[in-house]
Short mmCIF file of C-alpha atoms and ligand atoms in Angstrom, two decimals:
data_model
loop_
_atom_site.label_atom_id
_atom_site.label_comp_id
_atom_site.label_asym_id
_atom_site.label_seq_id
_atom_site.Cartn_x
_atom_site.Cartn_y
_atom_site.Cartn_z
CA MET O 16 13.70 3.37 11.85
CA LYS O 17 15.75 3.19 8.84
CA GLU O 18 17.66 0.25 9.92
CA LYS O 19 14.24 -1.40 11.51
CA LEU O 20 13.03 -0.93 7.56
CA GLU O 21 16.24 -2.44 6.30
CA GLU O 22 16.33 -5.53 8.68
CA ILE O 23 12.25 -6.21 7.34
CA ARG O 24 13.49 -6.04 3.81
CA GLN O 25 16.29 -9.01 4.65
CA ARG O 26 13.38 -10.84 5.96
CA ILE O 27 11.56 -10.84 2.86
CA ARG O 28 14.52 -10.76 0.59
CA VAL O 29 15.18 -14.53 2.23
CA CYS O 30 11.87 -15.86 3.10
CA ALA O 31 11.06 -19.34 2.44
CA LYS O 32 8.00 -19.40 4.86
CA CYS O 33 5.35 -20.69 1.98
CA SER O 34 5.14 -22.88 -1.18
CA LEU O 35 5.13 -19.13 -3.33
CA HIS O 36 9.53 -18.85 -2.45
CA GLU O 37 10.00 -22.05 -5.05
CA SER O 38 8.15 -20.05 -8.51
CA ARG O 39 8.81 -16.40 -7.29
CA LYS O 40 11.41 -14.63 -9.34
CA LYS O 41 12.52 -11.74 -6.57
CA PRO O 42 10.52 -11.37 -3.75
CA VAL O 43 8.96 -7.26 -3.25
CA PRO O 44 9.89 -5.88 -0.15
CA GLY O 45 8.41 -1.81 1.11
CA GLU O 46 9.87 0.81 -0.85
CA GLY O 47 10.18 4.58 -0.60
CA ASN O 48 10.84 7.31 1.91
CA PRO O 49 11.83 6.08 5.44
CA LYS O 50 9.93 9.24 6.64
CA ALA O 51 7.06 8.73 5.07
CA LYS O 52 3.76 9.66 6.68
CA ILE O 53 1.59 7.81 4.47
CA MET O 54 1.64 4.54 3.32
CA PHE O 55 0.10 2.53 0.29
CA VAL O 56 -0.39 -0.84 0.61
CA GLY O 57 -1.26 -3.22 -2.71
CA GLN O 58 -2.44 -6.63 -3.00
CA GLY O 59 0.73 -8.14 -4.53
CA PRO O 60 3.24 -8.49 -7.27
CA GLY O 61 2.28 -8.86 -10.14
CA ARG O 62 5.12 -10.06 -13.16
CA ASN O 63 6.97 -6.91 -13.50
CA GLU O 64 7.13 -6.51 -9.69
CA ASP O 65 8.34 -10.16 -10.08
CA GLU O 66 11.26 -9.54 -11.98
CA THR O 67 12.60 -6.12 -10.75
CA GLY O 68 12.04 -6.91 -6.72
CA ARG O 69 9.97 -3.26 -6.45
CA PRO O 70 6.48 -2.35 -5.75
CA PHE O 71 4.41 -1.03 -8.41
CA VAL O 72 6.46 -0.54 -11.48
CA GLY O 73 4.16 -2.25 -13.72
CA ALA O 74 1.13 -1.36 -15.27
CA ALA O 75 -0.83 -0.99 -11.88
CA GLY O 76 2.43 1.57 -10.69
CA VAL O 77 2.34 3.59 -13.95
CA PHE O 78 -1.98 3.79 -12.94
CA LEU O 79 -0.99 4.80 -9.32
CA ASP O 80 1.63 7.57 -10.35
CA ARG O 81 -1.06 9.28 -12.39
CA MET O 82 -3.46 9.00 -9.00
CA LEU O 83 -1.11 10.25 -6.62
CA LYS O 84 -0.49 13.19 -8.59
CA ALA O 85 -4.35 13.87 -8.92
CA ALA O 86 -3.75 13.94 -5.18
CA GLY O 87 -0.62 16.43 -5.29
CA LEU O 88 1.34 13.56 -3.77
CA LYS O 89 5.04 12.18 -4.99
CA ARG O 90 6.30 8.73 -4.77
CA ARG O 91 9.05 10.18 -3.39
CA ASP O 92 7.03 11.35 0.26
CA LEU O 93 5.61 7.77 0.49
CA TRP O 94 5.79 4.20 1.20
CA LEU O 95 4.79 1.71 -1.05
CA THR O 96 4.18 -1.95 0.29
CA ASN O 97 1.91 -4.55 -0.45
CA VAL O 98 -0.06 -7.52 1.67
CA THR O 99 2.32 -10.67 0.00
CA ARG O 100 5.60 -10.30 -1.34
CA CYS O 101 5.73 -13.36 -3.94
CA LEU O 102 4.06 -13.65 -7.19
CA PRO O 103 2.08 -17.13 -6.98
CA LEU O 104 1.80 -18.99 -10.56
CA GLU O 105 -0.34 -18.03 -13.16
CA GLY O 106 -1.20 -14.55 -11.11
CA ARG O 107 -3.47 -16.53 -9.24
CA ARG O 108 -4.81 -14.28 -6.28
CA PRO O 109 -2.84 -15.51 -2.76
CA ARG O 110 -4.29 -17.97 -0.75
CA ALA O 111 -5.69 -17.08 2.74
CA THR O 112 -2.81 -19.08 3.96
CA GLU O 113 -0.34 -17.85 2.33
CA ILE O 114 -1.62 -13.78 3.11
CA LYS O 115 -1.31 -15.18 7.07
CA THR O 116 2.39 -16.24 6.52
CA CYS O 117 3.22 -12.70 5.07
CA ALA O 118 1.07 -10.23 7.57
CA PRO O 119 3.91 -10.44 9.85
CA PHE O 120 6.20 -8.79 7.11
CA LEU O 121 3.36 -5.34 6.79
CA LEU O 122 2.39 -5.00 10.01
CA ASP O 123 6.19 -4.94 11.13
CA GLU O 124 6.95 -1.84 8.26
CA ILE O 125 3.74 -0.21 9.59
CA GLN O 126 5.12 -0.01 13.20
CA ALA O 127 8.46 0.86 11.90
CA LEU O 128 7.21 3.52 9.34
CA HIS O 129 4.80 4.58 12.18
CA PRO O 130 3.06 6.14 9.41
CA GLU O 131 -0.13 8.63 10.06
CA ILE O 132 -1.87 7.55 7.80
CA VAL O 133 -1.87 3.81 5.64
CA CYS O 134 -3.49 3.41 2.62
CA PRO O 135 -5.39 -0.06 2.00
CA LEU O 136 -5.70 -0.51 -1.94
CA GLY O 137 -8.34 -2.52 -2.21
CA SER O 138 -10.32 -5.15 0.27
CA MET O 139 -7.54 -7.74 0.27
CA ALA O 140 -5.47 -5.51 2.49
CA LEU O 141 -8.37 -3.75 3.98
CA SER O 142 -9.71 -6.62 5.47
CA LEU O 143 -5.75 -7.61 6.41
CA LEU O 144 -5.53 -4.24 8.80
CA LEU O 145 -9.42 -4.20 10.02
CA ARG O 146 -8.35 -8.33 10.47
CA LYS O 147 -11.89 -9.27 9.01
CA PRO O 148 -13.29 -9.98 5.24
CA THR O 149 -14.40 -6.28 4.76
CA ARG O 150 -15.35 -5.27 0.74
CA ILE O 151 -13.72 -2.07 0.35
CA GLN O 152 -17.14 -0.38 -1.62
CA PRO O 153 -18.49 0.66 1.83
CA PHE O 154 -15.46 2.12 2.93
CA ARG O 155 -13.85 3.96 -0.13
CA GLY O 156 -12.17 7.49 0.17
CA THR O 157 -13.47 7.90 3.88
CA ALA O 158 -10.50 7.63 6.57
CA ILE O 159 -10.82 5.55 9.67
CA PRO O 160 -9.55 6.22 13.06
CA THR O 161 -7.57 3.40 14.58
CA GLU O 162 -5.63 3.61 17.65
CA ASN O 163 -1.94 4.65 15.71
CA TYR O 164 -3.02 5.56 12.24
CA PHE O 165 -6.56 6.73 9.51
CA LEU O 166 -6.77 4.36 7.63
CA PHE O 167 -7.20 5.48 4.38
CA PRO O 168 -9.13 3.08 1.76
CA LEU O 169 -9.12 3.16 -1.65
CA LEU O 170 -10.25 1.18 -4.83
CA HIS O 171 -7.02 -0.55 -6.10
CA PRO O 172 -6.10 1.19 -9.21
CA ALA O 173 -5.60 -2.41 -10.83
CA ALA O 174 -9.36 -2.42 -10.83
CA ALA O 175 -9.90 0.70 -13.24
CA ILE O 176 -7.23 -1.29 -15.78
CA ARG O 177 -9.17 -4.40 -15.74
CA ASN O 178 -12.82 -1.85 -16.18
CA PRO O 179 -11.85 1.17 -17.03
CA ALA O 180 -15.42 2.45 -16.32
CA LEU O 181 -14.06 2.45 -12.91
CA GLU O 182 -11.07 5.05 -13.62
CA GLU O 183 -13.31 7.89 -12.48
CA LYS O 184 -14.21 6.24 -9.23
CA VAL O 185 -10.53 5.50 -8.50
CA LEU O 186 -9.40 9.11 -9.16
CA GLU O 187 -12.34 10.23 -6.48
CA ASP O 188 -10.68 8.18 -3.73
CA PHE O 189 -7.47 9.86 -4.32
CA ARG O 190 -9.28 13.59 -4.32
CA ASN O 191 -11.42 12.59 -1.54
CA LEU O 192 -7.09 11.67 0.10
CA ARG O 193 -6.65 15.27 -1.06
CA LYS O 194 -9.11 16.65 0.34
CA PHE O 195 -9.01 14.96 3.36
CA LEU O 196 -5.41 15.91 4.10
CA ASP O 197 -5.78 19.41 3.18
CA SER O 198 -8.89 19.77 6.12
CA ASP O 199 -7.78 17.16 8.84
CA PRO O 200 -6.90 19.95 11.75
CA ILE O 201 -4.41 16.70 12.89
CA LEU O 202 -2.37 16.52 9.11
CA LYS O 203 -3.31 20.19 8.83
CA PRO O 204 0.11 22.01 9.12
CA PRO O 205 0.23 25.58 11.35
CA PRO O 206 -0.06 28.42 9.18
CA GLY O 207 3.36 29.29 7.63
CA GLN O 208 4.32 25.89 8.00
CA LYS O 209 5.27 23.71 4.84
CA SER O 210 2.66 20.94 4.30
CA LEU O 211 4.18 17.36 5.12
CA PHE O 212 2.34 16.07 1.94
N1 URA I 4 1.75 -4.28 -7.90
C1 URA I 4 1.42 -4.38 -6.71
O1 URA I 4 3.35 -3.85 -6.43
N2 URA I 4 1.13 -4.34 -6.33
C2 URA I 4 0.08 -3.93 -6.38
O2 URA I 4 -0.96 -5.06 -5.93
C3 URA I 4 -0.75 -4.61 -8.16
C4 URA I 4 0.14 -4.34 -8.36
#
């Protein structure tokens, strides 16, 4: 599993499948615990991620860390990744063709990691994983069973940075994720056994 994730990382590092590779500084592969049961999927790198080649290291990452803490989760137990891997010029949103070109990396990561829960952060990640344009609002903070894992969509932390009035809603989503981890009989450890999360 670790080898497969490393192989995907190498493919992302040298990817030149769309024009975004011409302007990026560093592509951003997923990172985290190769045994993670929970994967978080953001939209794509911002400036700090482009500089460092690592996901969620800028302001959204700092905010994400606060939300993870509220849900009793630690980065070292998770896998953090994105829909797209290269920063578009002037920080524009990735185009549909760029998302389509990049999508196999995410799908391969999911197959290699085999998570129990995949948390799309925002509508771009949710739409890709549901394979149809989908707003996050009706689904946020609830679990959607799929064939191989639970989808648990959450508002993107960056939404609360752009609009501080949303902070409480983002927090509510992460608290709901905690409740789901604590309540679901499949995910809950038997009495006496330490929680995986
Ligand atoms: N940083 C990331 O890695 N992904 C996002 O979606 C936002 C910031």
